[in-house]
PDB file of C-alpha atoms and ligand atoms in Angstrom:
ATOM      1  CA  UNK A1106      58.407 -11.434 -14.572  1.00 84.00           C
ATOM      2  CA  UNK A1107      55.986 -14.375 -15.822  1.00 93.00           C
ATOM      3  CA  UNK A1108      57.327 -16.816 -15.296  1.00 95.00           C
ATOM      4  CA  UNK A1109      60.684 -18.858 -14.328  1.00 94.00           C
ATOM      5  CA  UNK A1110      62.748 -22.004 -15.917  1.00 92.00           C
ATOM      6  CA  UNK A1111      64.710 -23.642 -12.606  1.00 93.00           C
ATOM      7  CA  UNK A1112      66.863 -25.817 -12.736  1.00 93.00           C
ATOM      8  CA  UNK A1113      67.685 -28.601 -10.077  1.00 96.00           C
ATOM      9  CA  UNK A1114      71.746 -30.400 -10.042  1.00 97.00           C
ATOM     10  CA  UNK A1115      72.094 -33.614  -8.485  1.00 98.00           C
ATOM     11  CA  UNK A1116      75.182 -35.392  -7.728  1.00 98.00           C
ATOM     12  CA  UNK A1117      75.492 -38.506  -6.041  1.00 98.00           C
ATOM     13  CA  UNK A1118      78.067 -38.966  -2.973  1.00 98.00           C
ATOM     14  CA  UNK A1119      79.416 -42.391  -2.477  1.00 98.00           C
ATOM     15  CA  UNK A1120      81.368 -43.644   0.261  1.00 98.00           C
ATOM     16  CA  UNK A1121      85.097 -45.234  -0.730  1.00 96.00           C
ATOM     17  CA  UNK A1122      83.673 -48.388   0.832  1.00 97.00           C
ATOM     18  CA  UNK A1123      80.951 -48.255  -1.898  1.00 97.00           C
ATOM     19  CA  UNK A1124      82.652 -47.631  -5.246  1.00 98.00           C
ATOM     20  CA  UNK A1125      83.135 -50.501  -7.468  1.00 98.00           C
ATOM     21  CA  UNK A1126      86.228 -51.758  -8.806  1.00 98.00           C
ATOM     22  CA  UNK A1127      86.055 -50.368 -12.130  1.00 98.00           C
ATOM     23  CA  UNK A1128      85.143 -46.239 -10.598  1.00 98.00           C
ATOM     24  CA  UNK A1129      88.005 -47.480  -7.824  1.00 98.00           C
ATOM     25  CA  UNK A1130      90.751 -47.801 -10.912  1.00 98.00           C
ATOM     26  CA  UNK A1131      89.761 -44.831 -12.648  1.00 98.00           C
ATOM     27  CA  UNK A1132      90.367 -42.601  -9.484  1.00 98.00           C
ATOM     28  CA  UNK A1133      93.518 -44.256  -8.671  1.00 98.00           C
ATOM     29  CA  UNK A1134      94.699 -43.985 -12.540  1.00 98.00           C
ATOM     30  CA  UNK A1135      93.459 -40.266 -12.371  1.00 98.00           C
ATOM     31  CA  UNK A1136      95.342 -39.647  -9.048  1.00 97.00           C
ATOM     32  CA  UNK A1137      98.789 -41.621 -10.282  1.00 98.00           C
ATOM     33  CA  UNK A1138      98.948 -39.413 -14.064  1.00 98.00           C
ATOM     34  CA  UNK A1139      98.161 -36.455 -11.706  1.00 98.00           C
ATOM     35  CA  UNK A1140     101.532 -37.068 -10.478  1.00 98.00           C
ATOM     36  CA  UNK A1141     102.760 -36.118 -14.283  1.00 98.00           C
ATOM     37  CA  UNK A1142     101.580 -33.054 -14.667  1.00 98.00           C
ATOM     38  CA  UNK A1143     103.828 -30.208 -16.174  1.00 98.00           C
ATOM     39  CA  UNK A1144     102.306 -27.318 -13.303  1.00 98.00           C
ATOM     40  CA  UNK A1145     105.233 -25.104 -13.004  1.00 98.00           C
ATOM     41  CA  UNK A1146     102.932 -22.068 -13.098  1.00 98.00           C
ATOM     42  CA  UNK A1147     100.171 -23.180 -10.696  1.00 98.00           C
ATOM     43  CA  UNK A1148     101.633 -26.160  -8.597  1.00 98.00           C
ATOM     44  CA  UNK A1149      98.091 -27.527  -9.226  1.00 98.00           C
ATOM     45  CA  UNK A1150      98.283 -31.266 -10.190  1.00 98.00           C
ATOM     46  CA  UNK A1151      95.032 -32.364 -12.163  1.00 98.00           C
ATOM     47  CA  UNK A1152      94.958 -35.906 -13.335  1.00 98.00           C
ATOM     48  CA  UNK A1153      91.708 -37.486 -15.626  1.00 98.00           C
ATOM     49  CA  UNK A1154      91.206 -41.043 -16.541  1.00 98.00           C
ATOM     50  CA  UNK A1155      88.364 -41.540 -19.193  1.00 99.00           C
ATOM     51  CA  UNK A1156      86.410 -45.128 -19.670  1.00 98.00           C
ATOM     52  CA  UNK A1157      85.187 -45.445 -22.739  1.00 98.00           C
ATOM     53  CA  UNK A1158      82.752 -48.281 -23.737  1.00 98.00           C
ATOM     54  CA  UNK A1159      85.203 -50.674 -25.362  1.00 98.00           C
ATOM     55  CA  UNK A1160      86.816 -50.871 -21.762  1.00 98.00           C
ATOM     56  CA  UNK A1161      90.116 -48.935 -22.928  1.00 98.00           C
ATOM     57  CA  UNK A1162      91.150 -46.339 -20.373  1.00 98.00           C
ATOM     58  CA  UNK A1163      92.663 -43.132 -20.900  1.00 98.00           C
ATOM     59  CA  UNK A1164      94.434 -40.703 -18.878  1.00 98.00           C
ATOM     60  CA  UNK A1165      96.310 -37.477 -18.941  1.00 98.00           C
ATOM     61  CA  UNK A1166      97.005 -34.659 -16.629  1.00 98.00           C
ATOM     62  CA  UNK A1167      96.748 -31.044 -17.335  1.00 98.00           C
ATOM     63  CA  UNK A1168      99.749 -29.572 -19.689  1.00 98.00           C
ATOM     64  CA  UNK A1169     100.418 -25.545 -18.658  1.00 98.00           C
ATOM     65  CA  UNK A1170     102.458 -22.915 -20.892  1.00 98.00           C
ATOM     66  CA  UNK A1171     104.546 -19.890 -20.197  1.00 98.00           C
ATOM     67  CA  UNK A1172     102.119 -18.119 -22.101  1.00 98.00           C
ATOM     68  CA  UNK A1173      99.356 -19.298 -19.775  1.00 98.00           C
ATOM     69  CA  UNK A1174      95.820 -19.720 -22.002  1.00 98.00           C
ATOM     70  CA  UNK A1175      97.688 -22.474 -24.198  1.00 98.00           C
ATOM     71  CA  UNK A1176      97.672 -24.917 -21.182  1.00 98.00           C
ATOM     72  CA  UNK A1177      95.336 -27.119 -21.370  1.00 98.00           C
ATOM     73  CA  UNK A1178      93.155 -28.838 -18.319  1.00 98.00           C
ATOM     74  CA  UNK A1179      93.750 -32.983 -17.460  1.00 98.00           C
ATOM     75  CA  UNK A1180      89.897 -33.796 -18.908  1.00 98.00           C
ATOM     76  CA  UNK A1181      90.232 -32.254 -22.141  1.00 98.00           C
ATOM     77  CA  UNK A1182      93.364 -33.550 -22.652  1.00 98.00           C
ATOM     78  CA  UNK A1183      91.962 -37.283 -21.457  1.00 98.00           C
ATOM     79  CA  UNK A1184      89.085 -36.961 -23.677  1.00 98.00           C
ATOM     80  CA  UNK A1185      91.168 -35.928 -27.123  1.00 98.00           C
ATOM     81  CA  UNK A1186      93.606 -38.447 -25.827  1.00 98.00           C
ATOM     82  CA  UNK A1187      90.828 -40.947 -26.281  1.00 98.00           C
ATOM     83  CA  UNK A1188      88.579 -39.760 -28.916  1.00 98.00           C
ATOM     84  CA  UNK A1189      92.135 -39.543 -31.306  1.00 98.00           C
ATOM     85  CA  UNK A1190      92.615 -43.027 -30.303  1.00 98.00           C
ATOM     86  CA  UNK A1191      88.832 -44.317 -30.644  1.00 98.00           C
ATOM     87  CA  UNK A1192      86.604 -42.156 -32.728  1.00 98.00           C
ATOM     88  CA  UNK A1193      83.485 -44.441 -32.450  1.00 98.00           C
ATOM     89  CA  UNK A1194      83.606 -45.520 -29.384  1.00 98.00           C
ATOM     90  CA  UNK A1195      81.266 -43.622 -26.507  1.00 98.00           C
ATOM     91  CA  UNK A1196      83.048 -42.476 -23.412  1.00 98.00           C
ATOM     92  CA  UNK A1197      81.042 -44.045 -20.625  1.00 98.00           C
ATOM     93  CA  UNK A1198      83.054 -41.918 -17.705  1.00 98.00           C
ATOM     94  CA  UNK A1199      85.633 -39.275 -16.446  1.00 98.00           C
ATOM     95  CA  UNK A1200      87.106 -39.610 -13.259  1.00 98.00           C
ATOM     96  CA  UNK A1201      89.057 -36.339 -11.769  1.00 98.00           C
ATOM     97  CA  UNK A1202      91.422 -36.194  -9.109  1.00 98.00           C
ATOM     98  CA  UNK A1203      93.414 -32.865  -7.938  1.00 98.00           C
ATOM     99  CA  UNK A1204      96.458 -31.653  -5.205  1.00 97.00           C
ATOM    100  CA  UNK A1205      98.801 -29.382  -4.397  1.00 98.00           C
ATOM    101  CA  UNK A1206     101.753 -29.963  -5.524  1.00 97.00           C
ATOM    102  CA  UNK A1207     102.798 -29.548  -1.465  1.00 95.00           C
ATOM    103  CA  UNK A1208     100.065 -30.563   0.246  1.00 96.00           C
ATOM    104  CA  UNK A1209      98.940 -34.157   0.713  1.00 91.00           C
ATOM    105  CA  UNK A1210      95.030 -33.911   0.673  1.00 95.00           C
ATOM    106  CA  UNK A1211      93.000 -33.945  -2.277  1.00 95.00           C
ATOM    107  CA  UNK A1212      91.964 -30.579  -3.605  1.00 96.00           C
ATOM    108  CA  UNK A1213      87.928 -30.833  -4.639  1.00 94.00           C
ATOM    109  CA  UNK A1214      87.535 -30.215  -8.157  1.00 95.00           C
ATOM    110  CA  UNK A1215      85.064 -30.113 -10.574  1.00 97.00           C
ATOM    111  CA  UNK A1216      85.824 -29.590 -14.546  1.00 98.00           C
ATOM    112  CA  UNK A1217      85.930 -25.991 -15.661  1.00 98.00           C
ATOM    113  CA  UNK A1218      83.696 -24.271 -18.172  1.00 97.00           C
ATOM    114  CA  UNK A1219      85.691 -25.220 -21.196  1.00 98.00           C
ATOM    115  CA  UNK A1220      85.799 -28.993 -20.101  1.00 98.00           C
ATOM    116  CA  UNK A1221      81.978 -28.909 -19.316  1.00 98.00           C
ATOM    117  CA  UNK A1222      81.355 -27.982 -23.204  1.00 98.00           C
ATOM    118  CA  UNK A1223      84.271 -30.357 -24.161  1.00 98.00           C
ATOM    119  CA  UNK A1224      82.177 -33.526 -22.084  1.00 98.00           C
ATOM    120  CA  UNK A1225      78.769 -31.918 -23.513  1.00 98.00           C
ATOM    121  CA  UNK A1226      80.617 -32.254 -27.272  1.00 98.00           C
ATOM    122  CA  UNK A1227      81.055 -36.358 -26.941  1.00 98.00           C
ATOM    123  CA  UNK A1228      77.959 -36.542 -25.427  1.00 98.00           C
ATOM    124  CA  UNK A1229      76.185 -34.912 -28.036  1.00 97.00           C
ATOM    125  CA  UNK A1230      78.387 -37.017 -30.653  1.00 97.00           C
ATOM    126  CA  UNK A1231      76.981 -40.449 -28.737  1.00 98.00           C
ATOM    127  CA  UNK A1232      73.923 -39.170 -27.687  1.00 97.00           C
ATOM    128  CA  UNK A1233      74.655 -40.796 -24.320  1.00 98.00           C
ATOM    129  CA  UNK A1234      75.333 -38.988 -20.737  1.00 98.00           C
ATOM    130  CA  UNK A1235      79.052 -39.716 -19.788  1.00 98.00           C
ATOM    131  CA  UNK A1236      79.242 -39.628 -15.790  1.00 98.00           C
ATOM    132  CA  UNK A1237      81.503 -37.212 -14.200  1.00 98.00           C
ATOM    133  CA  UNK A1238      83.767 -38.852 -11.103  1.00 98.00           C
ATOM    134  CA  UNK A1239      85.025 -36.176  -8.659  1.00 98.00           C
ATOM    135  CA  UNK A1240      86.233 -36.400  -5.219  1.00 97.00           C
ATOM    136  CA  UNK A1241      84.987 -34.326  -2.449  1.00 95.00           C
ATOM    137  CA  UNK A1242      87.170 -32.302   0.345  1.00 90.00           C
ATOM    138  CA  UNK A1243      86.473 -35.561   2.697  1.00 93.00           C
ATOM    139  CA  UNK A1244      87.642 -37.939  -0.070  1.00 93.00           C
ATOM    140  CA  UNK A1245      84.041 -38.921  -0.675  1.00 97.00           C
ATOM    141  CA  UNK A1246      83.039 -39.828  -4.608  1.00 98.00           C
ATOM    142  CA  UNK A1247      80.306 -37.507  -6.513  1.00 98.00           C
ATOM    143  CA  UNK A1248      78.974 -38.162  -9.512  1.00 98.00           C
ATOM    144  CA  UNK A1249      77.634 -36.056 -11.745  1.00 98.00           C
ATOM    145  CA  UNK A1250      75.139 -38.421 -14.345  1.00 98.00           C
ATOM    146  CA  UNK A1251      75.643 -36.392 -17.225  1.00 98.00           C
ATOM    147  CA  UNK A1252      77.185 -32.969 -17.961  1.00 98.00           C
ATOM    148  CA  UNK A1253      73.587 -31.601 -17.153  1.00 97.00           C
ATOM    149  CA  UNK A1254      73.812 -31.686 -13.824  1.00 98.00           C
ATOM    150  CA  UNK A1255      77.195 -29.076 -14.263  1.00 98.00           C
ATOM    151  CA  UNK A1256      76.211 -27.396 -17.215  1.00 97.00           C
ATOM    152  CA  UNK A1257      72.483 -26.490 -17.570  1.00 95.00           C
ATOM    153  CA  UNK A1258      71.320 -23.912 -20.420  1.00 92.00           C
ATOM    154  CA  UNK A1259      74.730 -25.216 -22.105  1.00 94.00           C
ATOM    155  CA  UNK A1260      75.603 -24.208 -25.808  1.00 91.00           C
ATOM    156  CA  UNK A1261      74.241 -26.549 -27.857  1.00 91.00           C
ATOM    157  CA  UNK A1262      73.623 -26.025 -32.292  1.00 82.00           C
ATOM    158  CA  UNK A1263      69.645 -26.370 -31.797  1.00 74.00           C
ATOM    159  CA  UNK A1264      68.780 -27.226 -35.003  1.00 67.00           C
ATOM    160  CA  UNK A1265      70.618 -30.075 -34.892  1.00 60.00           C
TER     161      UNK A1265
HETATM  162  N1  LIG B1194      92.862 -27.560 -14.372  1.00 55.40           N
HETATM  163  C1  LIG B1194      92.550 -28.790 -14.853  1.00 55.40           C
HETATM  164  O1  LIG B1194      93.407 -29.513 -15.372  1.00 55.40           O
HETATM  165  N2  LIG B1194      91.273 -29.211 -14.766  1.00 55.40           N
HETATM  166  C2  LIG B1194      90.272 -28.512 -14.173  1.00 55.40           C
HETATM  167  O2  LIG B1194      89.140 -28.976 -14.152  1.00 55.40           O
HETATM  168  C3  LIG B1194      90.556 -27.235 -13.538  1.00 55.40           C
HETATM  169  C4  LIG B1194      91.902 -26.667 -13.777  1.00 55.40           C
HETATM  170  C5  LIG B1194      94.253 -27.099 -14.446  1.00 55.40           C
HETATM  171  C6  LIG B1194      94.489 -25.929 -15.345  1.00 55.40           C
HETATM  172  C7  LIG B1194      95.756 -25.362 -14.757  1.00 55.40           C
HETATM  173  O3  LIG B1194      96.868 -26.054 -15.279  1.00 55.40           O
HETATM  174  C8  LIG B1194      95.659 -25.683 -13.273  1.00 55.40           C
HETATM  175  O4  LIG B1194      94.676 -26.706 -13.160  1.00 55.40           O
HETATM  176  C9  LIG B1194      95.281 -24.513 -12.409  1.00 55.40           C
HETATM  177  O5  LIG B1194      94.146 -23.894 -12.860  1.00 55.40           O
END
């Protein structure tokens, strides 16, 4: 070996006593659409609320299917929700909020691999990091600034 290429991930933690107002709605939008979701399969309730710059909010929950690979996850459905809606305007943020269907506590998410390249696609489009809002086991915020710090060495058309 010659050499290597590393790769450090950051996310931030932030107490609920330290969130603004604005990261504060977007959790507690993502949490109530959670309560929405069509989970019969995987009692798994995901809910997504996505901020774009013009200050409209979008939400939506993740949609599962008898034949299970058609569901499709709470962020991507948030983010087409929004990018249908408003095709020129940046998303600035995703906020992500997961439970049981029985159980009371949060379950600690982060986006899966097909959401990660669905946030990379808008940011490439705006050529802007959007910030990724997930909630740890203790209810703590992280923030990911960027889709970087969740997908490095991500798919991206080079040349472009
Ligand atoms: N799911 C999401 O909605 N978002 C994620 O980031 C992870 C998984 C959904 C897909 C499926 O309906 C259920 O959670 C269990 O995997």
């Amino acid at each position: 070996m010659r050499k290597k290429i590393e790769f450090r991930s950051t996310l931030e933690v932030y107490l609920p006593k330290d969130w603004s107002e604005e990261d504060r709605n977007l959790i507690e939008l993502a949490q109530k659409i959670s309560k929405n979701a069509h989970a019969p399969y995987s009692d798994f309730l995901v809910g997504a609320a996505v901020l774009l710059d013009n200050g409209k909010v979008f939400a939506a929950n993740n949609q599962e299917n008898v034949s299970f690979p058609v569901g499709i996850c709470a962020e991507r459905a948030a983010l087409s929700y929004a990018m249908a809606n408003f095709p020129d305007s940046r998303p600035k943020k995703i906020a992500i909020f997961a439970r049981r269907r029985h159980e009371d506590r949060i379950a600690s998410v982060t986006p899966c691999g097909l959401c990660r390249q669905t946030i990379n696609e808008y940011e490439v489009k705006f050529k802007s990091p959007i910030e990724v809002m997930m909630l740890s086991p203790e209810g703590h915020l992280l923030v990911a600034n960027g889709i970087e710090q969740l997908l490095p060495f991500r798919f991206n058309d080079l040349n472009s």
